[in-house]
Amino acid sequence: VSEPAPVRVYLATPSSLQEPDRRAWALALLPADERERIRRFRSERDRDVALASRVLQRRALSATSGGAVPPDAWRFDSAPHVRPRIVGPTGFGALSWSASNAVGLAACAVTLGGAVGIDVEPARDEAPMDVVEAYFAARERTSLGGLTGSARARHFVEIWTLKEAYGKARGQGLALPLASLAFDPTTRPPGFRVGPPVVDDAARWHLLQWWVGDGHCLALCAAREGATPPVVSVVWDALA
Ligand SMILES: CC(C)(COP(=O)(O)OP(=O)(O)OC[C@H]1O[C@@H](n2cnc3c(N)ncnc32)[C@H](O)[C@@H]1OP(=O)(O)O)[C@@H](O)C(=O)NCCC(=O)NCCS
């Protein structure tokens, strides 16, 4: 029986590229058009996040190609709210990846297995109850309703990142009917139920979740190829 392809998660702190030498190193790993796009950011904070994300994704893909493709050689077809695809070099159709960025943390998951989705969100002080009303399943609302204050805010972020990670693994992002997905972040692995109109088998997904320090919650959703879940490994400071 063959092992499922492993999933590797790369994490980086965007501020690690603030030092001029590090920034020059990172910019040199991008093709000219992306370098130009990064230079146009007006906010330094947003620029650091975008630079870290672009470099992290390109290096992660290059590592997964076994070094066959240098970071600046990947070409993507991307549009807002659509899962990006590799359009060059050809021959990497089996590669799945997903990226997520927040102030303070960039993340990228890569695998030669099935679909993968990742999401990172910063911690919050409060759960936005309007979002809960609109996008949470009944059982998710019930579990949040039993909590108050920071425990409720934490539980909200855990459920939200799981919804986003699943949406990205499916390639639909937040365009899915989110209230039809019910996650339970209190168990390991997190619980997951799918209801109509979403047609899927929750058992075909492997979910993982953890807090990166106290500041960010991370959720990963990877397709299972069989009974054995993929091995997930983490590179904690991939741009240091
Ligand atoms: C995918 C989506 C959840 C991104 O969430 P986000 O919290 O804004 O951003 P994140 O940093 O977590 O993720 C960004 C990455 O998601 C990826 N992505 C975008 N759409 C995706 C999709 N449909 N499926 C998988 N991945 C997607 C991109 O690779 C992007 O990386 P990039 O920054 O290098 O381009 C969001 O764009 C979405 O679902 N949109 C669909 C809903 C919609 O159409 N809304 C329109 C109202 S503005």
mmCIF file of C-alpha atoms and ligand atoms in Angstrom:
data_model
loop_
_atom_site.group_PDB
_atom_site.id
_atom_site.type_symbol
_atom_site.label_atom_id
_atom_site.label_comp_id
_atom_site.label_asym_id
_atom_site.label_seq_id
_atom_site.Cartn_x
_atom_site.Cartn_y
_atom_site.Cartn_z
ATOM 1 C CA VAL A 1 0.000 0.000 0.000
ATOM 2 C CA SER A 2 1.552 3.303 -0.994
ATOM 3 C CA GLU A 3 1.733 6.192 1.473
ATOM 4 C CA PRO A 4 -0.242 9.311 0.579
ATOM 5 C CA ALA A 5 1.919 12.174 -0.701
ATOM 6 C CA PRO A 6 3.058 14.337 2.242
ATOM 7 C CA VAL A 7 1.933 17.945 2.681
ATOM 8 C CA ARG A 8 4.508 20.553 3.620
ATOM 9 C CA VAL A 9 3.467 23.803 5.292
ATOM 10 C CA TYR A 10 5.849 26.763 4.985
ATOM 11 C CA LEU A 11 5.453 29.681 7.406
ATOM 12 C CA ALA A 12 7.192 33.037 7.405
ATOM 13 C CA THR A 13 7.163 36.287 9.330
ATOM 14 C CA PRO A 14 6.941 39.130 6.778
ATOM 15 C CA SER A 15 8.978 41.476 9.002
ATOM 16 C CA SER A 16 11.970 39.151 8.535
ATOM 17 C CA LEU A 17 12.340 40.800 5.084
ATOM 18 C CA GLN A 18 12.543 44.366 6.407
ATOM 19 C CA GLU A 19 16.309 44.484 6.594
ATOM 20 C CA PRO A 20 17.632 45.876 3.238
ATOM 21 C CA ASP A 21 19.820 42.852 2.423
ATOM 22 C CA ARG A 22 16.970 40.444 3.109
ATOM 23 C CA ARG A 23 14.546 42.500 1.032
ATOM 24 C CA ALA A 24 16.991 42.604 -1.900
ATOM 25 C CA TRP A 25 17.456 38.830 -1.624
ATOM 26 C CA ALA A 26 13.697 38.277 -1.659
ATOM 27 C CA LEU A 27 13.017 40.671 -4.559
ATOM 28 C CA ALA A 28 15.696 38.933 -6.627
ATOM 29 C CA LEU A 29 13.689 35.692 -6.395
ATOM 30 C CA LEU A 30 10.713 37.276 -8.182
ATOM 31 C CA PRO A 31 10.198 37.850 -11.907
ATOM 32 C CA ALA A 32 10.324 41.519 -12.986
ATOM 33 C CA ASP A 33 6.545 42.071 -13.215
ATOM 34 C CA GLU A 34 5.926 40.805 -9.667
ATOM 35 C CA ARG A 35 8.856 42.846 -8.357
ATOM 36 C CA GLU A 36 7.282 45.915 -9.902
ATOM 37 C CA ARG A 37 3.873 45.124 -8.402
ATOM 38 C CA ILE A 38 5.436 44.785 -4.934
ATOM 39 C CA ARG A 39 7.234 48.122 -5.331
ATOM 40 C CA ARG A 40 3.919 49.860 -6.018
ATOM 41 C CA PHE A 41 2.476 49.079 -2.555
ATOM 42 C CA ARG A 42 2.144 52.299 -0.599
ATOM 43 C CA SER A 43 1.884 50.767 2.842
ATOM 44 C CA GLU A 44 5.132 49.231 4.014
ATOM 45 C CA ARG A 45 3.222 46.694 6.089
ATOM 46 C CA ASP A 46 1.158 45.486 3.103
ATOM 47 C CA ARG A 47 4.270 45.422 0.939
ATOM 48 C CA ASP A 48 6.118 43.219 3.421
ATOM 49 C CA VAL A 49 3.188 40.783 3.537
ATOM 50 C CA ALA A 50 2.859 40.648 -0.262
ATOM 51 C CA LEU A 51 6.608 40.185 -0.753
ATOM 52 C CA ALA A 52 6.781 37.413 1.855
ATOM 53 C CA SER A 53 3.793 35.668 0.296
ATOM 54 C CA ARG A 54 5.118 35.761 -3.262
ATOM 55 C CA VAL A 55 8.589 34.580 -2.274
ATOM 56 C CA LEU A 56 7.262 31.915 0.076
ATOM 57 C CA GLN A 57 4.982 30.430 -2.593
ATOM 58 C CA ARG A 58 7.664 30.441 -5.303
ATOM 59 C CA ARG A 59 10.310 28.896 -3.041
ATOM 60 C CA ALA A 60 7.864 26.278 -1.758
ATOM 61 C CA LEU A 61 6.948 25.267 -5.308
ATOM 62 C CA SER A 62 10.621 25.164 -6.325
ATOM 63 C CA ALA A 63 11.489 22.972 -3.344
ATOM 64 C CA THR A 64 8.653 20.610 -4.257
ATOM 65 C CA SER A 65 9.943 20.446 -7.839
ATOM 66 C CA GLY A 66 13.213 19.153 -6.357
ATOM 67 C CA GLY A 67 14.988 22.314 -7.457
ATOM 68 C CA ALA A 68 14.164 21.677 -11.141
ATOM 69 C CA VAL A 69 12.424 25.057 -11.438
ATOM 70 C CA PRO A 70 14.000 28.242 -10.013
ATOM 71 C CA PRO A 71 11.640 30.462 -7.960
ATOM 72 C CA ASP A 72 11.344 33.228 -10.557
ATOM 73 C CA ALA A 73 10.468 30.804 -13.393
ATOM 74 C CA TRP A 74 6.942 29.861 -12.232
ATOM 75 C CA ARG A 75 4.171 31.488 -14.221
ATOM 76 C CA PHE A 76 0.639 31.647 -12.882
ATOM 77 C CA ASP A 77 -2.774 32.281 -14.219
ATOM 78 C CA SER A 78 -4.530 34.203 -11.481
ATOM 79 C CA ALA A 79 -7.688 36.242 -11.088
ATOM 80 C CA PRO A 80 -9.381 37.620 -7.985
ATOM 81 C CA HIS A 81 -11.251 34.956 -5.958
ATOM 82 C CA VAL A 82 -10.183 32.140 -8.298
ATOM 83 C CA ARG A 83 -7.757 29.376 -7.379
ATOM 84 C CA PRO A 84 -4.454 30.221 -9.113
ATOM 85 C CA ARG A 85 -2.970 27.687 -11.553
ATOM 86 C CA ILE A 86 0.553 27.024 -12.761
ATOM 87 C CA VAL A 87 0.782 27.732 -16.499
ATOM 88 C CA GLY A 88 4.524 27.293 -16.796
ATOM 89 C CA PRO A 89 6.781 25.454 -16.849
ATOM 90 C CA THR A 90 4.565 22.594 -17.987
ATOM 91 C CA GLY A 91 4.658 19.161 -16.341
ATOM 92 C CA PHE A 92 3.682 20.244 -12.824
ATOM 93 C CA GLY A 93 -0.027 19.480 -13.029
ATOM 94 C CA ALA A 94 0.214 17.142 -10.010
ATOM 95 C CA LEU A 95 1.330 19.970 -7.759
ATOM 96 C CA SER A 96 -1.309 21.431 -5.426
ATOM 97 C CA TRP A 97 -0.679 24.455 -3.294
ATOM 98 C CA SER A 98 -2.537 27.065 -1.302
ATOM 99 C CA ALA A 99 -1.458 30.330 0.291
ATOM 100 C CA SER A 100 -2.800 32.614 2.973
ATOM 101 C CA ASN A 101 -1.485 35.861 4.357
ATOM 102 C CA ALA A 102 -2.121 37.949 7.410
ATOM 103 C CA VAL A 103 -0.254 40.828 8.954
ATOM 104 C CA GLY A 104 2.538 39.054 10.823
ATOM 105 C CA LEU A 105 2.273 35.656 9.117
ATOM 106 C CA ALA A 106 2.451 34.227 5.589
ATOM 107 C CA ALA A 107 1.655 30.559 4.996
ATOM 108 C CA CYS A 108 1.835 28.207 2.043
ATOM 109 C CA ALA A 109 0.941 24.499 1.843
ATOM 110 C CA VAL A 110 2.296 22.354 -1.003
ATOM 111 C CA THR A 111 1.813 18.727 -1.958
ATOM 112 C CA LEU A 112 2.098 16.329 -4.852
ATOM 113 C CA GLY A 113 -1.073 14.657 -3.538
ATOM 114 C CA GLY A 114 -4.629 15.913 -3.866
ATOM 115 C CA ALA A 115 -6.193 19.319 -3.313
ATOM 116 C CA VAL A 116 -5.025 21.412 -0.380
ATOM 117 C CA GLY A 117 -6.305 24.602 1.249
ATOM 118 C CA ILE A 118 -4.751 26.730 3.975
ATOM 119 C CA ASP A 119 -5.920 29.750 5.916
ATOM 120 C CA VAL A 120 -4.355 31.945 8.583
ATOM 121 C CA GLU A 121 -6.205 34.631 10.508
ATOM 122 C CA PRO A 122 -5.049 36.919 13.301
ATOM 123 C CA ALA A 123 -6.551 36.492 16.777
ATOM 124 C CA ARG A 124 -9.540 38.745 17.514
ATOM 125 C CA ASP A 125 -10.859 40.438 20.619
ATOM 126 C CA GLU A 126 -14.480 39.635 19.810
ATOM 127 C CA ALA A 127 -16.501 37.325 17.596
ATOM 128 C CA PRO A 128 -18.387 39.357 14.927
ATOM 129 C CA MET A 129 -21.911 38.098 15.592
ATOM 130 C CA ASP A 130 -23.268 39.427 12.265
ATOM 131 C CA VAL A 131 -20.843 37.090 10.451
ATOM 132 C CA VAL A 132 -21.872 34.240 12.753
ATOM 133 C CA GLU A 133 -25.573 34.831 11.994
ATOM 134 C CA ALA A 134 -24.953 34.939 8.246
ATOM 135 C CA TYR A 135 -22.383 32.197 7.680
ATOM 136 C CA PHE A 136 -22.355 29.749 10.584
ATOM 137 C CA ALA A 137 -24.270 26.471 10.740
ATOM 138 C CA ALA A 138 -26.809 25.953 13.547
ATOM 139 C CA ARG A 139 -24.492 23.652 15.522
ATOM 140 C CA GLU A 140 -21.629 26.153 15.156
ATOM 141 C CA ARG A 141 -23.878 28.952 16.452
ATOM 142 C CA THR A 142 -24.866 26.772 19.389
ATOM 143 C CA SER A 143 -21.266 25.993 20.315
ATOM 144 C CA LEU A 144 -20.347 29.701 20.111
ATOM 145 C CA GLY A 145 -23.443 30.655 22.109
ATOM 146 C CA GLY A 146 -22.124 28.634 25.054
ATOM 147 C CA LEU A 147 -18.979 30.803 25.205
ATOM 148 C CA THR A 148 -18.262 34.430 26.065
ATOM 149 C CA GLY A 149 -15.471 36.963 25.645
ATOM 150 C CA SER A 150 -12.064 35.819 24.493
ATOM 151 C CA ALA A 151 -13.037 32.125 24.465
ATOM 152 C CA ARG A 152 -15.842 32.917 22.016
ATOM 153 C CA ALA A 153 -13.524 35.081 19.865
ATOM 154 C CA ARG A 154 -10.985 32.265 19.743
ATOM 155 C CA HIS A 155 -13.610 29.676 18.828
ATOM 156 C CA PHE A 156 -14.919 31.985 16.075
ATOM 157 C CA VAL A 157 -11.466 32.304 14.483
ATOM 158 C CA GLU A 158 -10.951 28.536 14.666
ATOM 159 C CA ILE A 159 -14.221 27.839 12.835
ATOM 160 C CA TRP A 160 -13.658 30.619 10.306
ATOM 161 C CA THR A 161 -10.175 29.438 9.301
ATOM 162 C CA LEU A 162 -11.523 25.901 8.829
ATOM 163 C CA LYS A 163 -14.272 27.230 6.535
ATOM 164 C CA GLU A 164 -11.749 29.198 4.484
ATOM 165 C CA ALA A 165 -9.245 26.339 4.284
ATOM 166 C CA TYR A 166 -11.976 23.987 3.043
ATOM 167 C CA GLY A 167 -13.254 26.607 0.561
ATOM 168 C CA LYS A 168 -9.759 27.009 -0.842
ATOM 169 C CA ALA A 169 -9.199 23.260 -1.069
ATOM 170 C CA ARG A 170 -12.426 23.079 -3.073
ATOM 171 C CA GLY A 171 -11.255 26.002 -5.251
ATOM 172 C CA GLN A 172 -14.361 28.046 -4.485
ATOM 173 C CA GLY A 173 -13.085 30.106 -1.573
ATOM 174 C CA LEU A 174 -15.848 31.856 0.313
ATOM 175 C CA ALA A 175 -18.285 31.507 -2.589
ATOM 176 C CA LEU A 176 -19.446 28.187 -1.023
ATOM 177 C CA PRO A 177 -22.648 28.258 1.078
ATOM 178 C CA LEU A 178 -20.694 28.506 4.306
ATOM 179 C CA ALA A 179 -23.653 27.833 6.634
ATOM 180 C CA SER A 180 -23.895 24.338 5.107
ATOM 181 C CA LEU A 181 -20.474 23.460 6.534
ATOM 182 C CA ALA A 182 -20.302 22.676 10.244
ATOM 183 C CA PHE A 183 -16.888 22.459 11.897
ATOM 184 C CA ASP A 184 -16.042 21.502 15.467
ATOM 185 C CA PRO A 185 -12.580 22.829 16.344
ATOM 186 C CA THR A 186 -12.699 21.360 19.864
ATOM 187 C CA THR A 187 -11.770 17.836 18.720
ATOM 188 C CA ARG A 188 -8.548 16.487 17.196
ATOM 189 C CA PRO A 189 -8.863 16.234 14.260
ATOM 190 C CA PRO A 190 -11.524 18.954 14.022
ATOM 191 C CA GLY A 191 -15.031 17.617 13.382
ATOM 192 C CA PHE A 192 -16.659 18.337 10.021
ATOM 193 C CA ARG A 193 -20.155 17.825 8.596
ATOM 194 C CA VAL A 194 -21.404 18.845 5.170
ATOM 195 C CA GLY A 195 -25.064 19.602 4.459
ATOM 196 C CA PRO A 196 -27.046 20.467 1.327
ATOM 197 C CA PRO A 197 -26.677 22.202 -1.046
ATOM 198 C CA VAL A 198 -22.966 21.330 -0.698
ATOM 199 C CA VAL A 199 -22.387 17.835 -2.091
ATOM 200 C CA ASP A 200 -19.272 16.276 -0.625
ATOM 201 C CA ASP A 201 -18.093 13.570 1.750
ATOM 202 C CA ALA A 202 -16.470 15.155 4.790
ATOM 203 C CA ALA A 203 -14.479 11.937 5.360
ATOM 204 C CA ARG A 204 -12.397 12.556 2.253
ATOM 205 C CA TRP A 205 -10.688 15.538 3.893
ATOM 206 C CA HIS A 206 -7.911 15.646 6.451
ATOM 207 C CA LEU A 207 -8.184 18.686 8.723
ATOM 208 C CA LEU A 208 -5.503 20.132 10.968
ATOM 209 C CA GLN A 209 -5.535 23.246 13.079
ATOM 210 C CA TRP A 210 -3.167 24.992 15.446
ATOM 211 C CA TRP A 211 -2.313 28.411 16.822
ATOM 212 C CA VAL A 212 0.991 29.882 15.672
ATOM 213 C CA GLY A 213 2.046 31.614 18.877
ATOM 214 C CA ASP A 214 -0.919 33.468 20.386
ATOM 215 C CA GLY A 215 -1.292 35.718 17.403
ATOM 216 C CA HIS A 216 -2.555 33.595 14.505
ATOM 217 C CA CYS A 217 -4.791 30.628 13.953
ATOM 218 C CA LEU A 218 -3.971 28.263 11.081
ATOM 219 C CA ALA A 219 -6.228 25.689 9.426
ATOM 220 C CA LEU A 220 -5.223 23.159 6.802
ATOM 221 C CA CYS A 221 -7.555 21.036 4.683
ATOM 222 C CA ALA A 222 -5.976 18.305 2.548
ATOM 223 C CA ALA A 223 -7.641 15.641 0.414
ATOM 224 C CA ARG A 224 -7.201 12.103 1.748
ATOM 225 C CA GLU A 225 -6.348 9.455 -0.779
ATOM 226 C CA GLY A 226 -7.364 6.540 1.431
ATOM 227 C CA ALA A 227 -7.523 5.446 5.028
ATOM 228 C CA THR A 228 -4.122 6.919 5.890
ATOM 229 C CA PRO A 229 -3.972 10.696 6.277
ATOM 230 C CA PRO A 230 -1.011 12.468 4.661
ATOM 231 C CA VAL A 231 1.994 13.286 6.810
ATOM 232 C CA VAL A 232 2.087 17.052 7.346
ATOM 233 C CA SER A 233 5.396 18.736 8.126
ATOM 234 C CA VAL A 234 6.026 22.378 8.947
ATOM 235 C CA VAL A 235 8.917 24.680 8.044
ATOM 236 C CA TRP A 236 8.492 27.309 10.747
ATOM 237 C CA ASP A 237 10.602 30.199 9.530
ATOM 238 C CA ALA A 238 11.012 29.603 5.832
ATOM 239 C CA LEU A 239 12.363 33.070 4.936
ATOM 240 C CA ALA A 240 14.734 33.548 7.887
HETATM 241 C C1 LIG B 1 -10.199 32.791 -1.534
HETATM 242 C C2 LIG B 1 -10.536 33.800 -0.479
HETATM 243 C C3 LIG B 1 -11.202 33.067 0.665
HETATM 244 C C4 LIG B 1 -9.253 34.482 0.014
HETATM 245 O O1 LIG B 1 -9.327 34.859 1.339
HETATM 246 P P1 LIG B 1 -8.522 36.045 2.027
HETATM 247 O O2 LIG B 1 -8.708 35.842 3.487
HETATM 248 O O3 LIG B 1 -8.913 37.336 1.419
HETATM 249 O O4 LIG B 1 -7.015 35.896 1.633
HETATM 250 P P2 LIG B 1 -5.901 34.832 2.010
HETATM 251 O O5 LIG B 1 -4.657 35.580 2.237
HETATM 252 O O6 LIG B 1 -6.313 33.884 3.064
HETATM 253 O O7 LIG B 1 -5.749 33.998 0.652
HETATM 254 C C5 LIG B 1 -5.235 34.578 -0.491
HETATM 255 C C6 LIG B 1 -4.895 33.503 -1.474
HETATM 256 O O8 LIG B 1 -6.049 32.726 -1.757
HETATM 257 C C7 LIG B 1 -5.894 32.151 -3.054
HETATM 258 N N1 LIG B 1 -7.213 32.056 -3.631
HETATM 259 C C8 LIG B 1 -7.996 33.033 -4.108
HETATM 260 N N2 LIG B 1 -9.156 32.519 -4.549
HETATM 261 C C9 LIG B 1 -9.107 31.186 -4.352
HETATM 262 C C10 LIG B 1 -10.008 30.120 -4.608
HETATM 263 N N3 LIG B 1 -11.218 30.331 -5.144
HETATM 264 N N4 LIG B 1 -9.622 28.867 -4.290
HETATM 265 C C11 LIG B 1 -8.415 28.620 -3.750
HETATM 266 N N5 LIG B 1 -7.524 29.606 -3.470
HETATM 267 C C12 LIG B 1 -7.874 30.878 -3.776
HETATM 268 C C13 LIG B 1 -4.915 33.002 -3.804
HETATM 269 O O9 LIG B 1 -3.838 32.180 -4.128
HETATM 270 C C14 LIG B 1 -4.446 34.049 -2.811
HETATM 271 O O10 LIG B 1 -3.038 34.111 -2.813
HETATM 272 P P3 LIG B 1 -2.301 35.430 -3.382
HETATM 273 O O11 LIG B 1 -2.497 36.438 -2.294
HETATM 274 O O12 LIG B 1 -0.912 35.034 -3.582
HETATM 275 O O13 LIG B 1 -3.019 35.790 -4.637
HETATM 276 C C15 LIG B 1 -11.458 34.872 -0.996
HETATM 277 O O14 LIG B 1 -10.805 35.596 -1.988
HETATM 278 C C16 LIG B 1 -12.756 34.332 -1.583
HETATM 279 O O15 LIG B 1 -13.263 33.278 -1.356
HETATM 280 N N6 LIG B 1 -13.426 34.976 -2.363
HETATM 281 C C17 LIG B 1 -14.644 34.412 -2.963
HETATM 282 C C18 LIG B 1 -15.799 35.148 -2.506
HETATM 283 C C19 LIG B 1 -16.022 36.267 -3.412
HETATM 284 O O16 LIG B 1 -16.094 36.137 -4.611
HETATM 285 N N7 LIG B 1 -16.129 37.429 -2.813
HETATM 286 C C20 LIG B 1 -16.273 38.613 -3.562
HETATM 287 C C21 LIG B 1 -16.530 39.732 -2.621
HETATM 288 S S1 LIG B 1 -15.129 40.779 -2.492
#
